[in-house]
XYZ file of C-alpha atoms in Angstrom:
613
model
C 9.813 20.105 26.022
C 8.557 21.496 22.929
C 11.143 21.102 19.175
C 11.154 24.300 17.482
C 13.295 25.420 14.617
C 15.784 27.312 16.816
C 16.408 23.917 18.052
C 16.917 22.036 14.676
C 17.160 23.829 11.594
C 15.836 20.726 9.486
C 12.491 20.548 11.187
C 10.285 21.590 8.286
C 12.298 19.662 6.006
C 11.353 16.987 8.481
C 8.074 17.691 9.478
C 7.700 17.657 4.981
C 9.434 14.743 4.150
C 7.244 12.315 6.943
C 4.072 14.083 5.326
C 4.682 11.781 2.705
C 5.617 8.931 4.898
C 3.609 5.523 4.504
C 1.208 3.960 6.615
C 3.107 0.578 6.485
C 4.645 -1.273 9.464
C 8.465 -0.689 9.801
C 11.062 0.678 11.335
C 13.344 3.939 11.205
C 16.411 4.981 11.514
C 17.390 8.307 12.441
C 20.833 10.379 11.554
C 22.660 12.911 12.036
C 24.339 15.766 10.313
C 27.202 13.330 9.677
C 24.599 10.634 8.805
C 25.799 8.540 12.061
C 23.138 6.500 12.854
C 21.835 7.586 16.038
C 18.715 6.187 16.529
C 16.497 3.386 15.402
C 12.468 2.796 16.224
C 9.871 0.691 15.376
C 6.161 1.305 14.537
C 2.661 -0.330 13.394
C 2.223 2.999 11.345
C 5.380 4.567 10.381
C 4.176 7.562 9.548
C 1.699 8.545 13.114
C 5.057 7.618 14.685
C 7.479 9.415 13.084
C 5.406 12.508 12.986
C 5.078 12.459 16.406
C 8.857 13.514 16.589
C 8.745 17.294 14.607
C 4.907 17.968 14.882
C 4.668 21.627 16.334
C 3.480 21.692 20.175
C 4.543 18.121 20.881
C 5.797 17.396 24.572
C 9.390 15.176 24.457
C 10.554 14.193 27.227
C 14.192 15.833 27.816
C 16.266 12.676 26.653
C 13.778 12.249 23.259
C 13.904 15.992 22.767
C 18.069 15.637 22.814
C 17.424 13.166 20.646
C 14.808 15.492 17.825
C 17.306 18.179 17.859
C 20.369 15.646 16.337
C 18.348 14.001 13.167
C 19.562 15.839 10.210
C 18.070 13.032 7.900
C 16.249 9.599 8.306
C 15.754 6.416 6.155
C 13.492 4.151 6.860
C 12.293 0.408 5.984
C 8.735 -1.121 5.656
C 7.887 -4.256 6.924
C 4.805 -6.847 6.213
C 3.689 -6.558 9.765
C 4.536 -4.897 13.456
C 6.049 -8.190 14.601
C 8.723 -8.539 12.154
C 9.549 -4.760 12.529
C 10.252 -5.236 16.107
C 12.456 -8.458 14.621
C 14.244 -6.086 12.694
C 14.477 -3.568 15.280
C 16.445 -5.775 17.406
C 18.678 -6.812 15.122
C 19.612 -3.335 13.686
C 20.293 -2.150 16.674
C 22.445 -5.185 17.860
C 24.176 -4.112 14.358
C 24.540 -0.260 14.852
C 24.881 0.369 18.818
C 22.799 4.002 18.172
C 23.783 6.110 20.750
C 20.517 7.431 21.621
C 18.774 3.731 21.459
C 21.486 2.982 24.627
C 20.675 5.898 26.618
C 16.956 5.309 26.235
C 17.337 1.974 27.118
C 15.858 2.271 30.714
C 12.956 4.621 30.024
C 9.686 3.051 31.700
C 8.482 3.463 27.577
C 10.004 0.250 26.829
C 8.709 -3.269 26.930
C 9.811 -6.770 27.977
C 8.872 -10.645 27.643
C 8.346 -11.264 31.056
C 8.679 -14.773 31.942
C 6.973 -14.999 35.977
C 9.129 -16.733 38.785
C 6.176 -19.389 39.516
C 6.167 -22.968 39.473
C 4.335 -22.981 36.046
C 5.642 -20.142 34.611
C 3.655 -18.002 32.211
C 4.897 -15.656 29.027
C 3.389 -11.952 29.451
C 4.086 -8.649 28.351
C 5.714 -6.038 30.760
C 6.140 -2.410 30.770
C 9.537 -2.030 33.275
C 11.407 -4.563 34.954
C 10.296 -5.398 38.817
C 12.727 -7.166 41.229
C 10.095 -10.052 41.595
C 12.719 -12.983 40.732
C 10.800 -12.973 36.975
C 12.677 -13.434 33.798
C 12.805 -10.356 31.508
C 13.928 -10.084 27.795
C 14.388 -7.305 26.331
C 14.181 -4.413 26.338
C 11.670 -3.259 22.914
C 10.451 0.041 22.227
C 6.838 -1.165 21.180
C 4.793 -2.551 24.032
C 2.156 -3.380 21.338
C 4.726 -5.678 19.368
C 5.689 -7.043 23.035
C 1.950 -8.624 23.046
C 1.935 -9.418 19.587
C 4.960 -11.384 20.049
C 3.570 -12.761 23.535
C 0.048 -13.526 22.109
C 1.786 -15.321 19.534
C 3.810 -17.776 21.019
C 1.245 -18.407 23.831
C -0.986 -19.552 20.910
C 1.728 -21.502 18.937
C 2.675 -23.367 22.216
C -0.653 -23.602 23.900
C 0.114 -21.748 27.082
C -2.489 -20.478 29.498
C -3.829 -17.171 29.667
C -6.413 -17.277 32.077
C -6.450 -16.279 35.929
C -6.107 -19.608 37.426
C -2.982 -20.090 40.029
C -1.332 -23.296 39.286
C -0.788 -25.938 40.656
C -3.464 -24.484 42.969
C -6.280 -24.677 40.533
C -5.641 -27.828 38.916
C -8.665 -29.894 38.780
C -10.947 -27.194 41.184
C -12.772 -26.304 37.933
C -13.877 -27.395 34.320
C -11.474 -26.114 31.919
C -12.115 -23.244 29.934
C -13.051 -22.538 26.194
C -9.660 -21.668 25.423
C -8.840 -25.689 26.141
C -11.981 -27.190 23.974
C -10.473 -25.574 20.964
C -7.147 -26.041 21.520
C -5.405 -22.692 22.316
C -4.507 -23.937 25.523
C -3.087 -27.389 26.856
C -5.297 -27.500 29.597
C -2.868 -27.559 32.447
C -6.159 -27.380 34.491
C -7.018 -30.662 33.964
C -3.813 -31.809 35.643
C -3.027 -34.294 32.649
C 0.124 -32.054 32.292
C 3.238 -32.341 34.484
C 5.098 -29.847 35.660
C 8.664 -30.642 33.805
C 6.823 -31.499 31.087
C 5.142 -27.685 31.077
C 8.280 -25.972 31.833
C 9.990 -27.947 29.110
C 7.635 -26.300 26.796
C 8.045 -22.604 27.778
C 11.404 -23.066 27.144
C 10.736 -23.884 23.631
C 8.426 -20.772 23.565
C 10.896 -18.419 24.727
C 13.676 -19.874 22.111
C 10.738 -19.393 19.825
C 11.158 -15.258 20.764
C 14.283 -15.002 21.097
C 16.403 -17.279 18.079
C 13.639 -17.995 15.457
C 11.058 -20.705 14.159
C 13.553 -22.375 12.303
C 15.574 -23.133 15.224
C 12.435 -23.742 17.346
C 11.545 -26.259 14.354
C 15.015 -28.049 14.615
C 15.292 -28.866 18.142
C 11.070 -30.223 18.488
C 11.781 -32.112 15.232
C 15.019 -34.143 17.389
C 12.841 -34.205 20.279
C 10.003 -35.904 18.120
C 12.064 -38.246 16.751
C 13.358 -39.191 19.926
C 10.007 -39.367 21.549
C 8.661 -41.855 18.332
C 12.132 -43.834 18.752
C 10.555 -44.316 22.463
C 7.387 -45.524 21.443
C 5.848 -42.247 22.916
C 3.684 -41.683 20.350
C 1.037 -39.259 22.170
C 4.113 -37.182 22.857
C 5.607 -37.207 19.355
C 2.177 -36.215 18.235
C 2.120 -33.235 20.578
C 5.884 -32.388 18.986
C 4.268 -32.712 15.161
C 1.472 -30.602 15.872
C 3.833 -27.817 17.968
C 5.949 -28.204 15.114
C 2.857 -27.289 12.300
C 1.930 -24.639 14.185
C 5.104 -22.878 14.365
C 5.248 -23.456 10.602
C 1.947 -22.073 10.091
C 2.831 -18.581 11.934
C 6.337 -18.328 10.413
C 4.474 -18.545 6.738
C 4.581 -15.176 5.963
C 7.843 -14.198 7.796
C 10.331 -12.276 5.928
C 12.834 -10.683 8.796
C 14.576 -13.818 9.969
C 15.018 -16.799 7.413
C 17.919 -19.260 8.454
C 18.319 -20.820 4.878
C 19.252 -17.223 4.351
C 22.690 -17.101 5.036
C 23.705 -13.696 2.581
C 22.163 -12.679 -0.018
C 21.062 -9.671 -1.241
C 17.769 -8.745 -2.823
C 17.292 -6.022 -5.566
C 14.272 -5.060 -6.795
C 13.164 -1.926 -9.476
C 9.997 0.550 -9.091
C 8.812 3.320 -11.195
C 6.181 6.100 -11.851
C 5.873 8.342 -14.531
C 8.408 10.545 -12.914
C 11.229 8.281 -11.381
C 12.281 4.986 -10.796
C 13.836 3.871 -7.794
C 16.043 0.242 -7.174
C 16.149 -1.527 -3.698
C 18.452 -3.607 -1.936
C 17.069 -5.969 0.521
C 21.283 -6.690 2.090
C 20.414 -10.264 4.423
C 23.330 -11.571 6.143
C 23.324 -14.548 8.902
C 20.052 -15.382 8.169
C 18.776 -11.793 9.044
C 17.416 -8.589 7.210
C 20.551 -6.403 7.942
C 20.291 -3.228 5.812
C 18.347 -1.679 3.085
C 19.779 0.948 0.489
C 17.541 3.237 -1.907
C 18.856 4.222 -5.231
C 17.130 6.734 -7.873
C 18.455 5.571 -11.781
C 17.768 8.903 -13.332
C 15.977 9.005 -16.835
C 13.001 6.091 -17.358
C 13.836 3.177 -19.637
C 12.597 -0.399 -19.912
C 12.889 -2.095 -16.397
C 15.048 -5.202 -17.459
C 17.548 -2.749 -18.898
C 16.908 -0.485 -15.637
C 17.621 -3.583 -13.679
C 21.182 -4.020 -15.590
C 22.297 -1.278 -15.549
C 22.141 -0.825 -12.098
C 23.310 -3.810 -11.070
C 26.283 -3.131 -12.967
C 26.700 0.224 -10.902
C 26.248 -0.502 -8.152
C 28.161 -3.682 -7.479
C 31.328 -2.161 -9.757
C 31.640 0.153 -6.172
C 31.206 -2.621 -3.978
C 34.196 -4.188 -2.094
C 32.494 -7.294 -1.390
C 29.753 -9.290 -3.428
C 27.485 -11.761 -2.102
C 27.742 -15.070 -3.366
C 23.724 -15.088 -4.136
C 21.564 -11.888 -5.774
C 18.074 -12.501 -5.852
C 16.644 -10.452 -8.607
C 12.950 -9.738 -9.097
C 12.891 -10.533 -13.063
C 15.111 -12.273 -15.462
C 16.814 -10.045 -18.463
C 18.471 -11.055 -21.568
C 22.461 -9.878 -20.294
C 21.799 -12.052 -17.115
C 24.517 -14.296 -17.791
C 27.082 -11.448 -18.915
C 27.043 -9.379 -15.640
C 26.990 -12.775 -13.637
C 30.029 -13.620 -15.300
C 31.467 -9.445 -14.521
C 30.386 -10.118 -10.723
C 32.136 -13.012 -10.275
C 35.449 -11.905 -12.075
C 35.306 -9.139 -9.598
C 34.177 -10.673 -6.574
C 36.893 -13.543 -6.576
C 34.362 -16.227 -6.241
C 30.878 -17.901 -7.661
C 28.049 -15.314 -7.609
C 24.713 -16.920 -8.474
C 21.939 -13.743 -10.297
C 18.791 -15.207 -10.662
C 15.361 -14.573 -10.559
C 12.823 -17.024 -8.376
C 9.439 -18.116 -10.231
C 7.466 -18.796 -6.955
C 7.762 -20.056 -2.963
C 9.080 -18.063 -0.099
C 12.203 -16.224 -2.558
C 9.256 -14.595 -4.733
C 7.889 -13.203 -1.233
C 11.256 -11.308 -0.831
C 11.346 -9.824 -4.304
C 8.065 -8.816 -4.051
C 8.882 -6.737 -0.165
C 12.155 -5.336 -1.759
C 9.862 -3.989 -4.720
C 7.836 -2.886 -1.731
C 10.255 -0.632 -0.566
C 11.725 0.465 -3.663
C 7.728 1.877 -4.241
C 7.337 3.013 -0.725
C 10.893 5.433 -1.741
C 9.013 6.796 -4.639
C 6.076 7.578 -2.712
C 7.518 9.382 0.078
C 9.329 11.412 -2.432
C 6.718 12.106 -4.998
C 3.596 12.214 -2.408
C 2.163 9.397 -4.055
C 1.271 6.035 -2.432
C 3.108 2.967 -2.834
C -0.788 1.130 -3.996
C -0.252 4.114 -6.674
C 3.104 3.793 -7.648
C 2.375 -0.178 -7.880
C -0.866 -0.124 -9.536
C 0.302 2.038 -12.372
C 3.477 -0.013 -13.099
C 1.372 -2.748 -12.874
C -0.807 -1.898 -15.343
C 1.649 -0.625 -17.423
C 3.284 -4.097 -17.921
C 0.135 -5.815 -18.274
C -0.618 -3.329 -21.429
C 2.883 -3.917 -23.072
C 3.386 0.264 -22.427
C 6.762 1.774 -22.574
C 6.028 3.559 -19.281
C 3.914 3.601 -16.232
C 1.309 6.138 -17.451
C 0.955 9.481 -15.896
C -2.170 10.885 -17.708
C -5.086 8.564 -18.385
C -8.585 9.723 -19.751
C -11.316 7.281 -20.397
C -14.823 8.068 -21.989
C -18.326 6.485 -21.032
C -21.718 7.444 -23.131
C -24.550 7.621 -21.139
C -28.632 8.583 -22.445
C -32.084 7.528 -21.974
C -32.911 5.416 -25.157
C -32.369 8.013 -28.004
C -32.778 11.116 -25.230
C -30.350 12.904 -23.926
C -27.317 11.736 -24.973
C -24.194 12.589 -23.427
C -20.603 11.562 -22.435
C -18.067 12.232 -19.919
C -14.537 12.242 -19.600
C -12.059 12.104 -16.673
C -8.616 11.995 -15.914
C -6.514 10.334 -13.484
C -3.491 11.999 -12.716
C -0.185 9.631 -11.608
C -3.346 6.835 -10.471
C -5.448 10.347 -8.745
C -8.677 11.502 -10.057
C -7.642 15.134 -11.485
C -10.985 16.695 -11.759
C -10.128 19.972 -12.773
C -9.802 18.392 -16.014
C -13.035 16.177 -16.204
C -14.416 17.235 -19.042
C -18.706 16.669 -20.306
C -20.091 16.419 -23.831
C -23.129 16.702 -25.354
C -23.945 14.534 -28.427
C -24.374 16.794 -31.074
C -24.162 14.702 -34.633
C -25.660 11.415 -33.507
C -29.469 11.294 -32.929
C -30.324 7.759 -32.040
C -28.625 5.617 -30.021
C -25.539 4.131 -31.353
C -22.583 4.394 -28.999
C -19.779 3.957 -31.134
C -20.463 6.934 -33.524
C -21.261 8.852 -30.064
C -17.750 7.500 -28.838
C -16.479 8.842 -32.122
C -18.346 12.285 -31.706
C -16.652 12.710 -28.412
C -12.988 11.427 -29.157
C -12.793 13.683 -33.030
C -14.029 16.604 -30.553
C -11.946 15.909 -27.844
C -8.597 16.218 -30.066
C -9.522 18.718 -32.148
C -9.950 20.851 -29.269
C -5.805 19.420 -28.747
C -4.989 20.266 -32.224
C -6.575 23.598 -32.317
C -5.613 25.130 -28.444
C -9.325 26.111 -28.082
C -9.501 24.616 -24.079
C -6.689 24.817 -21.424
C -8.582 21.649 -20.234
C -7.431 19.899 -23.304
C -4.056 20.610 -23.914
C -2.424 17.552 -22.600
C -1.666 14.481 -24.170
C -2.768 11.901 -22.432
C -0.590 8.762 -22.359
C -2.622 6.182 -22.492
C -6.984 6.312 -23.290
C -9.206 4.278 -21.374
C -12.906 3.648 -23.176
C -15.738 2.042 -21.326
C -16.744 -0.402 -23.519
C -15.179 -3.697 -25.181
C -13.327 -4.419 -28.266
C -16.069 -2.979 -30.598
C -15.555 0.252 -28.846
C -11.959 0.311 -29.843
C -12.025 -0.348 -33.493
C -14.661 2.185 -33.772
C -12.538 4.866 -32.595
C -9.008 3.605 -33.143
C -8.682 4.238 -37.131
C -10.041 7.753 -36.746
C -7.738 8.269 -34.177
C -4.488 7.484 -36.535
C -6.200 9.412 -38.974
C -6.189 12.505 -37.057
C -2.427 11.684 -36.058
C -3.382 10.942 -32.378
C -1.036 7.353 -31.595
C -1.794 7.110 -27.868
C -2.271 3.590 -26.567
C -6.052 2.588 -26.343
C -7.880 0.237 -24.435
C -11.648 -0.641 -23.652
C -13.189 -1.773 -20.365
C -14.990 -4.650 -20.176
C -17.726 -5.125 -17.672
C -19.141 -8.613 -16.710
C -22.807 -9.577 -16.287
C -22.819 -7.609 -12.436
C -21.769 -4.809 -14.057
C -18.382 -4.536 -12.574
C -14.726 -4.330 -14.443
C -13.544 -7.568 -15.833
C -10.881 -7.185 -18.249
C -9.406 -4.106 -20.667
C -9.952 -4.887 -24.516
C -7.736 -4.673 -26.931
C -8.955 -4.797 -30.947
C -8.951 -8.206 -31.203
C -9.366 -9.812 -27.524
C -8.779 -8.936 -24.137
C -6.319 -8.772 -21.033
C -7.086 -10.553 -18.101
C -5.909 -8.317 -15.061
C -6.809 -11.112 -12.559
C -3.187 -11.539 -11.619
C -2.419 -8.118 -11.428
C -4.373 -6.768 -8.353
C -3.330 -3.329 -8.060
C -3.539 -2.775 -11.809
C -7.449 -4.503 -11.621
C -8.428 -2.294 -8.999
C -7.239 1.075 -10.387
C -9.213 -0.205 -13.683
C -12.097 -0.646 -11.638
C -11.814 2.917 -9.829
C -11.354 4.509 -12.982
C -14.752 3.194 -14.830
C -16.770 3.397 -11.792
C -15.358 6.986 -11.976
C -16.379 7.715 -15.584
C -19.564 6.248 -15.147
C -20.967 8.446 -12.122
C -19.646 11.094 -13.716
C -21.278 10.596 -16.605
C -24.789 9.316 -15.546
C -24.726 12.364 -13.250
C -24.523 14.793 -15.948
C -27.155 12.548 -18.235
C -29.576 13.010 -15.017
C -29.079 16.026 -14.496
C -29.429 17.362 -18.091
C -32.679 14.716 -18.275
C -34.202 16.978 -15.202
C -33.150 20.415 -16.737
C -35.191 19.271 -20.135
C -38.344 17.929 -18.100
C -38.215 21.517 -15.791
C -38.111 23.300 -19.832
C -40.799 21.109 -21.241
C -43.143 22.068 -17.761
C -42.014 25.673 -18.506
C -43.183 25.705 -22.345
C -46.780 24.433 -21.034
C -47.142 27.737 -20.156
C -48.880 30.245 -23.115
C -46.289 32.562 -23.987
C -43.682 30.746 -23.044
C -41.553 28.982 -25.650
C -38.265 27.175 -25.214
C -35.955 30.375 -25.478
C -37.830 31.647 -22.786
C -37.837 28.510 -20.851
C -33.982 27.993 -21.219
C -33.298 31.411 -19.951
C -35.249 31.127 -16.800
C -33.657 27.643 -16.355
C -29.864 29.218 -17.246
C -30.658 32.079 -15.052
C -32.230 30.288 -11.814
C -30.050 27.554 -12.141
C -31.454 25.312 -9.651
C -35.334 23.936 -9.058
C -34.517 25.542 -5.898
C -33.596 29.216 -6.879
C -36.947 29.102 -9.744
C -39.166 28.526 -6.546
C -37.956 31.313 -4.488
C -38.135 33.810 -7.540
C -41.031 35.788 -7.360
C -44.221 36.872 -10.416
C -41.694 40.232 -10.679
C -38.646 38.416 -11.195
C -40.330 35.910 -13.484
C -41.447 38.576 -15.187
C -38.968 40.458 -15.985
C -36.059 37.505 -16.798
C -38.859 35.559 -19.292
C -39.394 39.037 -20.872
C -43.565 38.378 -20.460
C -46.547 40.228 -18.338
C -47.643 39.831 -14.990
C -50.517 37.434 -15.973
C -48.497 34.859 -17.364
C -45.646 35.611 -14.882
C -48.354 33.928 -12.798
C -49.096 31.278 -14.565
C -45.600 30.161 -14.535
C -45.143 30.892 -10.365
C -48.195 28.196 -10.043
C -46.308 25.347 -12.428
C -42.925 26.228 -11.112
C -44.551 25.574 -7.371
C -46.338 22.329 -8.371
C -42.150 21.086 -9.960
């Protein structure tokens, strides 16, 4: 069954809005008109899946198609990977009851842990329950984060994968490579028992199904029971079980026992609109998200503030902990206003590294991702230029950025190029190229000072649409020399826009931005060093593609002027009216003739050097 907008209203708006979506892991959560919650999904790539709900011509089935014509609105909320959005998933959805997530419930589209009815049981993923005695949780709406979620506890507890029926095949063959390095415990060799392997999916499945941390507390009582026992192979196998669970629950964000509630706000901003998240975990579980635009731009400590101060003066209850992403210099005051309110301590702070800074850092994650879908940019974007921003001490993320690069052949040649980057896009309809006019041998600062003087006085005097925008902040290839060439002429002409060189190392690739008197190391700042690095690779193809193509336009004239008769008017002309090598070949004597304004006889003399080009 085909949606059409007969059958929801909202569809374009729809179909607009997930245009924008992200690419990121997550999940979604559908409403309707009276933003009920009515259903919640899952996907590796939010935005493939939750386009496949109002893209024209797609097939529902009739219970999903009920389901398309009900959203009004949806929300959604990223994730650092597909297994902790199908975490998530569940738990929402234990949380909300959506009605359409019940009814669905049975569709053969879901997925289950399937644990098999055999005497060594095994952990695989299953499309639709059987009546075959087997053990099924669930049910998930991902089959793909079913198998991630298998895969991963088969490798964290050692379980076989292969085709071998045990006990049948214990000892018949040699084990296999999975054994020799150690993803398996080699129940093959028949040095495991069967209580003892049963024991151990156990702790596999209450790996699934409650957690690592509580996976981590009961091996760590059954290790110290086994070394209490002298049984020190098996405490062993406990400590390694017990790294290895560790070791995959790193990076996990969604569940967190030591979590009990807390909420987690974090600020993003473009040049447009900032945006604050809160990350709401309660019972040791990510339980809700909530967007918030703050309106006009200001400095993002104050932004912070000031929201917090909203937004918890609404709030019936307050958490007792608020993890914030920085510090600010009111911290203590609107502590002190959260707890007079909330009837109990409330602890605001800001975490300088471990697992808390990995929760700041997805809420500020999601706060970006909000911006993005709503602006069209991408959350690397949105990131990048904030980044950058603070690293450069700016006011504000920067929507307009030109930088400069000088390019020639020795003292040949000479010429520059400019581009612009557009909220962290190349916008090349304002790229701009300039040929050196006042410097005539090579001396890049007074040709950086030729370009920049020309560049604003085009501003100054409206001459060039392509000029008429202030940029807000200028880039120049170059290092600190660079700068203090152009920087006093710039105050001098009454331009105060921020200005920064690019340094290059000995490989020729970015390495920090100059200032006048030293440099900024953008190491730390990824996003920031790599939309440096985008923009001078930018400037300096395009302006070594002008300087070569310029440098093959003068060697075409100087072949042309070989020619008696021919001088470098006439040369230019022909080159200005062919355009291309390509177009001066296929012209014939006549044409020659008649654009170069000579006779036939040296119209032919020119045909036979413009063939030999």
């Amino acid at each position: 069954m085909y949606i059409t907008e007969n059958d929801n209203p909202r569809i374009e708006f729809l179909r607009d809005k997930t245009h924008k979506l992200t690419d990121s892991p997550g999940c979604y959560i559908m409403k309707n008109k009276t933003h009920e919650i009515i259903y919640i999904g899952k996907a590796k790539n939010l935005k493939n899946r939750v386009s496949s709900y109002f893209r024209a011509g797609q097939d529902h089935l009739p219970k999903v198609w009920k389901m398309v014509q009900n959203v009004y609105d949806y929300e959604f909320i990223v994730t650092d990977s597909e297994f902790e959005a199908l975490v998530l998933e569940c738990s929402l959805i234990k949380q909300y009851k959506p009605k359409y997530n019940i009814l669905l419930k049975d569709d053969k589209g879901y997925s289950y842990i399937k644990v098999t009815n055999e005497e060594y049981p095994r952990l695989q993923a299953a499309l639709q329950k059987e009546e075959d005695g087997a053990r099924y949780i669930g049910p998930y709406t991902s089959s793909f984060a079913v198998r991630q979620a298998v895969t991963e506890a088969n490798k964290v507890f050692m379980l076989p994968t292969c085709s071998r029926v045990f006990p049948r095949d214990i000892k018949k063959q040699r084990p296999c490579l999975n054994q020799h390095i150690k993803l398996c415990m080699g129940v093959c060799t028949g040095r495991i028992s069967k209580n003892e392997y049963n024991h151990i999916v156990d702790q596999a499945v209450n790996f699934i199904t409650s957690g690592s941390q509580d996976s981590v507390k009961r091996l760590t009582k059954e290790m110290n029971e086994a070394a209490e026992n002298l049984e020190f192979e098996k405490a062993a196998k406990l400590r390694d079980r017990i790294n290895a669970i560790n070791k995959a629950a790193e990076s996990q964000k969604i569940i967190d026992e030591k979590i009990k509630d807390m909420d987690i706000v974090a600020v993003a901003q473009n040049a447009q609109m900032a945006c604050a998240s809160v990350l709401m975990y309660r019972g040791g579980r990510l339980f809700d998200k909530s967007d918030h635009f703050l309106g006009e731009k200001m400095e993002s400590s104050q932004m912070l503030e000031q929201f917090l101060m909203q937004y918890y003066s609404s709030r019936d209850k307050i958490v007792k902990e608020i993890l914030i992403e920085e510090d600010f210099e009111n911290r203590e005051i609107v502590q002190q206003y959260l707890q007079q309110k909330a009837g109990h301590t409330v602890r605001l702070f800001a975490p300088q590294r471990g697992s808390l800074v990995r929760l700041t850092q997805l809420a500020k994650s999601n706060a970006a991702e909000f911006i993005s879908n709503k602006t069209g940019r991408t959350k690397r974007e949105v990131t990048a230029l904030e980044e950058l921003s603070k690293a450069l001490g700016l006011e504000k993320p920067p929507r307009f950025i030109e930088c400069y690069d000088i390019s020639n052949l020795a003292s040949t040649n000479m010429v520059a190029g400019m581009v612009v980057f557009e909220n962290g896009r190349p916008c090349k309809k304002y790229y701009k190229r300039f040929s050196i006019k006042t410097v005539e041998e090579q001396n890049d600062y007074e040709c950086m000072r030729e370009v920049l003087r020309r560049r604003f006085e085009n501003y100054f005097e409206k001459t060039d649409e392509g000029f008429s925008i202030m940029p807000d902040l200028i880039l120049l290839d170059g290092g600190k020399g660079h700068v203090n060439a152009v920087e006093p002429m710039l105050r001098e002409m009454g331009v105060n826009c921020p200005l920064f060189g690019l340094v290059k190392d000995s490989c020729h690739r970015t390495r920090a931005v100059a200032t006048g008197d030293g440099e900024i190391a953008l190491s730390k700042n990824r996003s920031a060093f790599n939309l440096a690095t985008a923009i001078q690779n930018e400037v300096h193809r395009y302006a070594i593609t002008y300087q070569a193509k310029k440098h093959r336009k003068n060697a075409y004239q100087l072949e042309l002027t070989k020619v008696r008769g021919v001088g470098k008017k006439k040369a230019v002309k022909l080159l200005t009216t062919f355009k291309t090598k390509e177009a001066l070949k296929a012209a014939t004597t006549q044409e020659l003739a008649k654009t170069a304004g000579v006779n036939p006889e040296t119209a032919a003399q020119l045909k036979a050097i413009i063939d030999e080009m």
